[in-house]
mmCIF file with all atom_site columns, C-alpha atoms in Angstrom:
data_model
loop_
_atom_site.group_PDB
_atom_site.id
_atom_site.type_symbol
_atom_site.label_atom_id
_atom_site.label_alt_id
_atom_site.label_comp_id
_atom_site.label_asym_id
_atom_site.label_entity_id
_atom_site.label_seq_id
_atom_site.pdbx_PDB_ins_code
_atom_site.Cartn_x
_atom_site.Cartn_y
_atom_site.Cartn_z
_atom_site.occupancy
_atom_site.B_iso_or_equiv
_atom_site.pdbx_formal_charge
_atom_site.auth_seq_id
_atom_site.auth_comp_id
_atom_site.auth_asym_id
_atom_site.auth_atom_id
_atom_site.pdbx_PDB_model_num
ATOM 1   C CA . MET P 1 1   ? -13.391 -11.929 7.072   1.00 0.00 ? 226 MET P CA 1
ATOM 2   C CA . ASN P 1 2   ? -9.816  -11.982 7.488   1.00 0.00 ? 227 ASN P CA 1
ATOM 3   C CA . PRO P 1 3   ? -8.425  -8.960  5.548   1.00 0.00 ? 228 PRO P CA 1
ATOM 4   C CA . ASN P 1 4   ? -4.710  -9.082  4.539   1.00 0.00 ? 229 ASN P CA 1
ATOM 5   C CA . VAL P 1 5   ? -3.202  -5.629  5.658   1.00 0.00 ? 230 VAL P CA 1
ATOM 6   C CA . ARG P 1 6   ? -0.011  -4.912  5.000   1.00 0.00 ? 231 ARG P CA 1
ATOM 7   C CA . THR P 1 7   ? 1.744   -1.435  5.954   1.00 0.00 ? 232 THR P CA 1
ATOM 8   C CA . CYS P 1 8   ? 3.650   0.137   3.032   1.00 0.00 ? 233 CYS P CA 1
ATOM 9   C CA . ILE P 1 9   ? 7.029   2.085   3.530   1.00 0.00 ? 234 ILE P CA 1
ATOM 10  C CA . ALA P 1 10  ? 7.972   4.293   0.961   1.00 0.00 ? 235 ALA P CA 1
ATOM 11  C CA . PHE P 1 11  ? 11.264  4.770   -0.600  1.00 0.00 ? 236 PHE P CA 1
ATOM 12  C CA . LYS P 1 12  ? 12.762  7.195   -3.286  1.00 0.00 ? 237 LYS P CA 1
ATOM 13  C CA . ASP P 1 13  ? 14.355  4.168   -4.697  1.00 0.00 ? 238 ASP P CA 1
ATOM 14  C CA . GLN P 1 14  ? 15.570  1.600   -2.547  1.00 0.00 ? 239 GLN P CA 1
ATOM 15  C CA . ALA P 1 15  ? 12.272  -0.507  -1.400  1.00 0.00 ? 240 ALA P CA 1
ATOM 16  C CA . GLU P 1 16  ? 14.070  -3.685  -2.534  1.00 0.00 ? 241 GLU P CA 1
ATOM 17  C CA . GLU P 1 17  ? 17.362  -3.613  -1.090  1.00 0.00 ? 242 GLU P CA 1
ATOM 18  C CA . ALA P 1 18  ? 15.744  -2.219  2.107   1.00 0.00 ? 243 ALA P CA 1
ATOM 19  C CA . ALA P 1 19  ? 13.165  -4.880  2.620   1.00 0.00 ? 244 ALA P CA 1
ATOM 20  C CA . ARG P 1 20  ? 16.090  -7.669  1.867   1.00 0.00 ? 245 ARG P CA 1
ATOM 21  C CA . PHE P 1 21  ? 18.284  -5.920  4.679   1.00 0.00 ? 246 PHE P CA 1
ATOM 22  C CA . TYR P 1 22  ? 15.298  -5.813  6.941   1.00 0.00 ? 247 TYR P CA 1
ATOM 23  C CA . VAL P 1 23  ? 14.839  -9.686  6.469   1.00 0.00 ? 248 VAL P CA 1
ATOM 24  C CA . SER P 1 24  ? 17.906  -10.281 7.173   1.00 0.00 ? 249 SER P CA 1
ATOM 25  C CA . VAL P 1 25  ? 18.221  -8.709  10.281  1.00 0.00 ? 250 VAL P CA 1
ATOM 26  C CA . ILE P 1 26  ? 15.074  -9.600  11.818  1.00 0.00 ? 251 ILE P CA 1
ATOM 27  C CA . PRO P 1 27  ? 14.946  -13.110 13.081  1.00 0.00 ? 252 PRO P CA 1
ATOM 28  C CA . ASP P 1 28  ? 12.019  -15.567 11.442  1.00 0.00 ? 253 ASP P CA 1
ATOM 29  C CA . SER P 1 29  ? 11.578  -12.982 8.526   1.00 0.00 ? 254 SER P CA 1
ATOM 30  C CA . VAL P 1 30  ? 10.827  -13.671 4.599   1.00 0.00 ? 255 VAL P CA 1
ATOM 31  C CA . PHE P 1 31  ? 11.358  -11.549 1.514   1.00 0.00 ? 256 PHE P CA 1
ATOM 32  C CA . GLU P 1 32  ? 8.357   -12.714 -0.475  1.00 0.00 ? 257 GLU P CA 1
ATOM 33  C CA . GLY P 1 33  ? 9.027   -10.964 -3.498  1.00 0.00 ? 258 GLY P CA 1
ATOM 34  C CA . ALA P 1 34  ? 8.892   -8.143  -6.218  1.00 0.00 ? 259 ALA P CA 1
ATOM 35  C CA . PHE P 1 35  ? 6.583   -6.503  -8.617  1.00 0.00 ? 260 PHE P CA 1
ATOM 36  C CA . ARG P 1 36  ? 8.778   -5.499  -11.469 1.00 0.00 ? 261 ARG P CA 1
ATOM 37  C CA . ARG P 1 37  ? 7.023   -3.245  -14.271 1.00 0.00 ? 262 ARG P CA 1
ATOM 38  C CA . GLU P 1 38  ? 9.768   -4.719  -16.959 1.00 0.00 ? 263 GLU P CA 1
ATOM 39  C CA . PRO P 1 39  ? 11.748  -8.423  -16.396 1.00 0.00 ? 264 PRO P CA 1
ATOM 40  C CA . ASP P 1 40  ? 14.975  -6.754  -15.483 1.00 0.00 ? 265 ASP P CA 1
ATOM 41  C CA . GLY P 1 41  ? 14.099  -3.634  -14.206 1.00 0.00 ? 266 GLY P CA 1
ATOM 42  C CA . PRO P 1 42  ? 14.213  -2.506  -10.767 1.00 0.00 ? 267 PRO P CA 1
ATOM 43  C CA . ALA P 1 43  ? 11.113  -3.249  -8.379  1.00 0.00 ? 268 ALA P CA 1
ATOM 44  C CA . LEU P 1 44  ? 8.531   -0.855  -7.880  1.00 0.00 ? 269 LEU P CA 1
ATOM 45  C CA . LEU P 1 45  ? 6.874   -2.702  -5.376  1.00 0.00 ? 270 LEU P CA 1
ATOM 46  C CA . VAL P 1 46  ? 8.048   -5.413  -2.634  1.00 0.00 ? 271 VAL P CA 1
ATOM 47  C CA . SER P 1 47  ? 6.615   -7.804  -0.067  1.00 0.00 ? 272 SER P CA 1
ATOM 48  C CA . PHE P 1 48  ? 7.986   -9.114  2.465   1.00 0.00 ? 273 PHE P CA 1
ATOM 49  C CA . THR P 1 49  ? 7.262   -10.381 6.489   1.00 0.00 ? 274 THR P CA 1
ATOM 50  C CA . LEU P 1 50  ? 9.271   -9.616  9.429   1.00 0.00 ? 275 LEU P CA 1
ATOM 51  C CA . ALA P 1 51  ? 8.688   -12.119 11.975  1.00 0.00 ? 276 ALA P CA 1
ATOM 52  C CA . GLY P 1 52  ? 5.218   -12.702 11.117  1.00 0.00 ? 277 GLY P CA 1
ATOM 53  C CA . THR P 1 53  ? 3.795   -9.137  10.279  1.00 0.00 ? 278 THR P CA 1
ATOM 54  C CA . PRO P 1 54  ? 3.504   -8.378  6.552   1.00 0.00 ? 279 PRO P CA 1
ATOM 55  C CA . TYR P 1 55  ? 4.746   -5.179  4.687   1.00 0.00 ? 280 TYR P CA 1
ATOM 56  C CA . GLN P 1 56  ? 5.600   -3.682  1.594   1.00 0.00 ? 281 GLN P CA 1
ATOM 57  C CA . ALA P 1 57  ? 7.704   -1.476  0.488   1.00 0.00 ? 282 ALA P CA 1
ATOM 58  C CA . LEU P 1 58  ? 7.320   1.335   -2.684  1.00 0.00 ? 283 LEU P CA 1
ATOM 59  C CA . ASN P 1 59  ? 9.830   2.911   -4.528  1.00 0.00 ? 284 ASN P CA 1
ATOM 60  C CA . MET P 1 60  ? 8.129   6.232   -5.186  1.00 0.00 ? 285 MET P CA 1
ATOM 61  C CA . GLY P 1 61  ? 10.975  7.755   -7.512  1.00 0.00 ? 286 GLY P CA 1
ATOM 62  C CA . ARG P 1 62  ? 11.151  10.915  -5.641  1.00 0.00 ? 287 ARG P CA 1
ATOM 63  C CA . GLU P 1 63  ? 12.354  11.447  -1.693  1.00 0.00 ? 288 GLU P CA 1
ATOM 64  C CA . THR P 1 64  ? 10.516  10.167  0.992   1.00 0.00 ? 289 THR P CA 1
ATOM 65  C CA . ILE P 1 65  ? 11.091  11.556  4.506   1.00 0.00 ? 290 ILE P CA 1
ATOM 66  C CA . HIS P 1 66  ? 10.443  8.901   7.460   1.00 0.00 ? 291 HIS P CA 1
ATOM 67  C CA . ASN P 1 67  ? 10.555  10.327  10.772  1.00 0.00 ? 292 ASN P CA 1
ATOM 68  C CA . GLU P 1 68  ? 9.248   9.376   14.677  1.00 0.00 ? 293 GLU P CA 1
ATOM 69  C CA . ALA P 1 69  ? 5.758   9.362   13.620  1.00 0.00 ? 294 ALA P CA 1
ATOM 70  C CA . PHE P 1 70  ? 6.178   5.693   12.401  1.00 0.00 ? 295 PHE P CA 1
ATOM 71  C CA . SER P 1 71  ? 8.515   3.328   13.999  1.00 0.00 ? 296 SER P CA 1
ATOM 72  C CA . ILE P 1 72  ? 8.912   -0.535  14.083  1.00 0.00 ? 297 ILE P CA 1
ATOM 73  C CA . SER P 1 73  ? 8.797   -2.202  17.410  1.00 0.00 ? 298 SER P CA 1
ATOM 74  C CA . VAL P 1 74  ? 10.752  -5.337  18.004  1.00 0.00 ? 299 VAL P CA 1
ATOM 75  C CA . MET P 1 75  ? 10.384  -7.301  21.164  1.00 0.00 ? 300 MET P CA 1
ATOM 76  C CA . THR P 1 76  ? 14.014  -8.846  21.837  1.00 0.00 ? 301 THR P CA 1
ATOM 77  C CA . ARG P 1 77  ? 14.508  -11.966 24.216  1.00 0.00 ? 302 ARG P CA 1
ATOM 78  C CA . ASP P 1 78  ? 17.612  -10.683 25.978  1.00 0.00 ? 303 ASP P CA 1
ATOM 79  C CA . GLN P 1 79  ? 20.040  -8.404  26.070  1.00 0.00 ? 304 GLN P CA 1
ATOM 80  C CA . ARG P 1 80  ? 22.051  -10.213 23.758  1.00 0.00 ? 305 ARG P CA 1
ATOM 81  C CA . GLU P 1 81  ? 19.325  -10.552 20.927  1.00 0.00 ? 306 GLU P CA 1
ATOM 82  C CA . THR P 1 82  ? 19.146  -6.881  21.696  1.00 0.00 ? 307 THR P CA 1
ATOM 83  C CA . ASP P 1 83  ? 22.845  -6.018  21.031  1.00 0.00 ? 308 ASP P CA 1
ATOM 84  C CA . GLU P 1 84  ? 22.600  -7.883  18.351  1.00 0.00 ? 309 GLU P CA 1
ATOM 85  C CA . ILE P 1 85  ? 19.678  -6.544  16.365  1.00 0.00 ? 310 ILE P CA 1
ATOM 86  C CA . TRP P 1 86  ? 20.597  -3.036  16.872  1.00 0.00 ? 311 TRP P CA 1
ATOM 87  C CA . GLU P 1 87  ? 24.249  -3.059  15.755  1.00 0.00 ? 312 GLU P CA 1
ATOM 88  C CA . LYS P 1 88  ? 23.094  -4.632  12.157  1.00 0.00 ? 313 LYS P CA 1
ATOM 89  C CA . LEU P 1 89  ? 20.404  -1.787  11.991  1.00 0.00 ? 314 LEU P CA 1
ATOM 90  C CA . LEU P 1 90  ? 22.844  0.843   12.794  1.00 0.00 ? 315 LEU P CA 1
ATOM 91  C CA . ALA P 1 91  ? 25.242  -0.902  10.485  1.00 0.00 ? 316 ALA P CA 1
ATOM 92  C CA . GLY P 1 92  ? 25.838  1.339   7.145   1.00 0.00 ? 317 GLY P CA 1
ATOM 93  C CA . GLY P 1 93  ? 24.961  5.010   8.345   1.00 0.00 ? 318 GLY P CA 1
ATOM 94  C CA . GLY P 1 94  ? 22.236  4.347   10.974  1.00 0.00 ? 319 GLY P CA 1
ATOM 95  C CA . SER P 1 95  ? 22.033  6.727   14.118  1.00 0.00 ? 320 SER P CA 1
ATOM 96  C CA . PRO P 1 96  ? 21.017  5.985   17.486  1.00 0.00 ? 321 PRO P CA 1
ATOM 97  C CA . ILE P 1 97  ? 18.226  8.127   19.216  1.00 0.00 ? 322 ILE P CA 1
ATOM 98  C CA . GLN P 1 98  ? 17.115  7.621   22.873  1.00 0.00 ? 323 GLN P CA 1
ATOM 99  C CA . CYS P 1 99  ? 15.391  5.311   24.939  1.00 0.00 ? 324 CYS P CA 1
ATOM 100 C CA . SER P 1 100 ? 15.516  2.110   22.214  1.00 0.00 ? 325 SER P CA 1
ATOM 101 C CA . TRP P 1 101 ? 15.506  4.016   19.332  1.00 0.00 ? 326 TRP P CA 1
ATOM 102 C CA . LEU P 1 102 ? 17.293  4.372   15.937  1.00 0.00 ? 327 LEU P CA 1
ATOM 103 C CA . LYS P 1 103 ? 17.346  5.318   12.754  1.00 0.00 ? 328 LYS P CA 1
ATOM 104 C CA . ASP P 1 104 ? 18.929  2.711   10.233  1.00 0.00 ? 329 ASP P CA 1
ATOM 105 C CA . ARG P 1 105 ? 20.887  3.738   7.538   1.00 0.00 ? 330 ARG P CA 1
ATOM 106 C CA . TYR P 1 106 ? 17.582  4.397   5.175   1.00 0.00 ? 331 TYR P CA 1
ATOM 107 C CA . GLY P 1 107 ? 16.105  6.896   8.038   1.00 0.00 ? 332 GLY P CA 1
ATOM 108 C CA . LEU P 1 108 ? 13.624  4.543   9.352   1.00 0.00 ? 333 LEU P CA 1
ATOM 109 C CA . CYS P 1 109 ? 13.049  4.600   13.051  1.00 0.00 ? 334 CYS P CA 1
ATOM 110 C CA . TRP P 1 110 ? 13.172  1.685   15.139  1.00 0.00 ? 335 TRP P CA 1
ATOM 111 C CA . GLN P 1 111 ? 12.077  0.767   18.284  1.00 0.00 ? 336 GLN P CA 1
ATOM 112 C CA . ILE P 1 112 ? 14.983  -2.322  19.846  1.00 0.00 ? 337 ILE P CA 1
ATOM 113 C CA . VAL P 1 113 ? 13.025  -3.395  22.789  1.00 0.00 ? 338 VAL P CA 1
ATOM 114 C CA . PRO P 1 114 ? 13.687  -6.220  25.567  1.00 0.00 ? 339 PRO P CA 1
ATOM 115 C CA . GLU P 1 115 ? 10.522  -8.129  26.128  1.00 0.00 ? 340 GLU P CA 1
ATOM 116 C CA . ALA P 1 116 ? 11.079  -7.516  30.007  1.00 0.00 ? 341 ALA P CA 1
ATOM 117 C CA . LEU P 1 117 ? 11.286  -3.992  30.003  1.00 0.00 ? 342 LEU P CA 1
ATOM 118 C CA . PRO P 1 118 ? 7.144   -3.686  29.167  1.00 0.00 ? 343 PRO P CA 1
ATOM 119 C CA . ARG P 1 119 ? 6.544   -6.363  31.885  1.00 0.00 ? 344 ARG P CA 1
ATOM 120 C CA . MET P 1 120 ? 8.431   -3.829  34.643  1.00 0.00 ? 345 MET P CA 1
ATOM 121 C CA . PHE P 1 121 ? 6.784   -1.101  33.491  1.00 0.00 ? 346 PHE P CA 1
ATOM 122 C CA . MET P 1 122 ? 3.099   -2.401  34.302  1.00 0.00 ? 347 MET P CA 1
ATOM 123 C CA . ASP P 1 123 ? 4.333   -4.288  37.320  1.00 0.00 ? 348 ASP P CA 1
ATOM 124 C CA . GLU P 1 124 ? 1.803   -3.315  40.163  1.00 0.00 ? 349 GLU P CA 1
ATOM 125 C CA . ASP P 1 125 ? 4.531   -2.098  42.521  1.00 0.00 ? 350 ASP P CA 1
ATOM 126 C CA . ARG P 1 126 ? 4.539   1.402   40.662  1.00 0.00 ? 351 ARG P CA 1
ATOM 127 C CA . ALA P 1 127 ? 7.391   2.702   42.686  1.00 0.00 ? 352 ALA P CA 1
ATOM 128 C CA . ALA P 1 128 ? 9.652   0.091   41.179  1.00 0.00 ? 353 ALA P CA 1
ATOM 129 C CA . ALA P 1 129 ? 7.921   0.289   37.994  1.00 0.00 ? 354 ALA P CA 1
ATOM 130 C CA . GLU P 1 130 ? 9.077   4.226   37.617  1.00 0.00 ? 355 GLU P CA 1
ATOM 131 C CA . ARG P 1 131 ? 12.317  3.311   38.866  1.00 0.00 ? 356 ARG P CA 1
ATOM 132 C CA . ALA P 1 132 ? 12.595  1.034   36.189  1.00 0.00 ? 357 ALA P CA 1
ATOM 133 C CA . PHE P 1 133 ? 11.067  4.447   33.577  1.00 0.00 ? 358 PHE P CA 1
ATOM 134 C CA . GLN P 1 134 ? 13.583  6.698   34.886  1.00 0.00 ? 359 GLN P CA 1
ATOM 135 C CA . ALA P 1 135 ? 16.236  4.572   34.319  1.00 0.00 ? 360 ALA P CA 1
ATOM 136 C CA . MET P 1 136 ? 15.290  3.574   30.756  1.00 0.00 ? 361 MET P CA 1
ATOM 137 C CA . LEU P 1 137 ? 15.153  7.590   30.434  1.00 0.00 ? 362 LEU P CA 1
ATOM 138 C CA . GLY P 1 138 ? 18.967  7.900   30.427  1.00 0.00 ? 363 GLY P CA 1
ATOM 139 C CA . MET P 1 139 ? 19.638  5.516   28.169  1.00 0.00 ? 364 MET P CA 1
ATOM 140 C CA . VAL P 1 140 ? 20.393  4.863   24.145  1.00 0.00 ? 365 VAL P CA 1
ATOM 141 C CA . LYS P 1 141 ? 19.913  1.732   23.615  1.00 0.00 ? 366 LYS P CA 1
ATOM 142 C CA . ILE P 1 142 ? 18.984  -0.740  26.385  1.00 0.00 ? 367 ILE P CA 1
ATOM 143 C CA . ASP P 1 143 ? 20.941  -2.091  29.451  1.00 0.00 ? 368 ASP P CA 1
ATOM 144 C CA . LEU P 1 144 ? 18.601  -4.746  30.787  1.00 0.00 ? 369 LEU P CA 1
ATOM 145 C CA . ALA P 1 145 ? 20.602  -5.391  33.454  1.00 0.00 ? 370 ALA P CA 1
ATOM 146 C CA . ALA P 1 146 ? 20.626  -1.421  34.841  1.00 0.00 ? 371 ALA P CA 1
ATOM 147 C CA . VAL P 1 147 ? 17.111  -0.990  34.365  1.00 0.00 ? 372 VAL P CA 1
ATOM 148 C CA . GLU P 1 148 ? 16.502  -3.993  36.073  1.00 0.00 ? 373 GLU P CA 1
ATOM 149 C CA . ALA P 1 149 ? 19.025  -3.037  38.863  1.00 0.00 ? 374 ALA P CA 1
ATOM 150 C CA . ALA P 1 150 ? 17.023  0.152   39.298  1.00 0.00 ? 375 ALA P CA 1
ATOM 151 C CA . PHE P 1 151 ? 13.510  -1.990  39.349  1.00 0.00 ? 376 PHE P CA 1
ATOM 152 C CA . ARG P 1 152 ? 14.929  -3.384  42.231  1.00 0.00 ? 377 ARG P CA 1
ATOM 153 C CA . GLY P 1 153 ? 15.753  -0.637  43.679  1.00 0.00 ? 378 GLY P CA 1
ATOM 154 C CA . GLU P 1 154 ? 19.420  -0.981  43.615  1.00 0.00 ? 379 GLU P CA 1
ATOM 155 C CA . SER P 1 155 ? 21.785  1.618   43.056  1.00 0.00 ? 380 SER P CA 1
ATOM 156 C CA . PRO P 1 156 ? 24.280  1.394   40.326  1.00 0.00 ? 381 PRO P CA 1
#
């Protein structure tokens, strides 16, 4: 049995707008559709997929609070993709947090993580892994070259 499981993200009234924005930012993503109680009315529930992971967004009709207890983590190929997604998610009122975290204009938290980062953190050379981790702790957006230099034991 293969159940269809989706994470549902609640919004006051911006579910469709947010979903379409996320699909435009994350590569290989699709806006699947919207359920509307009336044909020309606002969406109540929308379905979308971000890089193969299914989501729903629901308009609750009242304020919702997003916080760091829930975030969407995006693994990026390299610094260029990290920078591109980071800047797009911050556009229009987002705010950077720390250690690859940011909040977008809808208040949703994201982690934009170059795929090399967890590999360094889990390396058998625990001293190198710790240097990389300590370098990351001082960053907001990840600077992959600086983390890799710390991993190798090179001075900045």
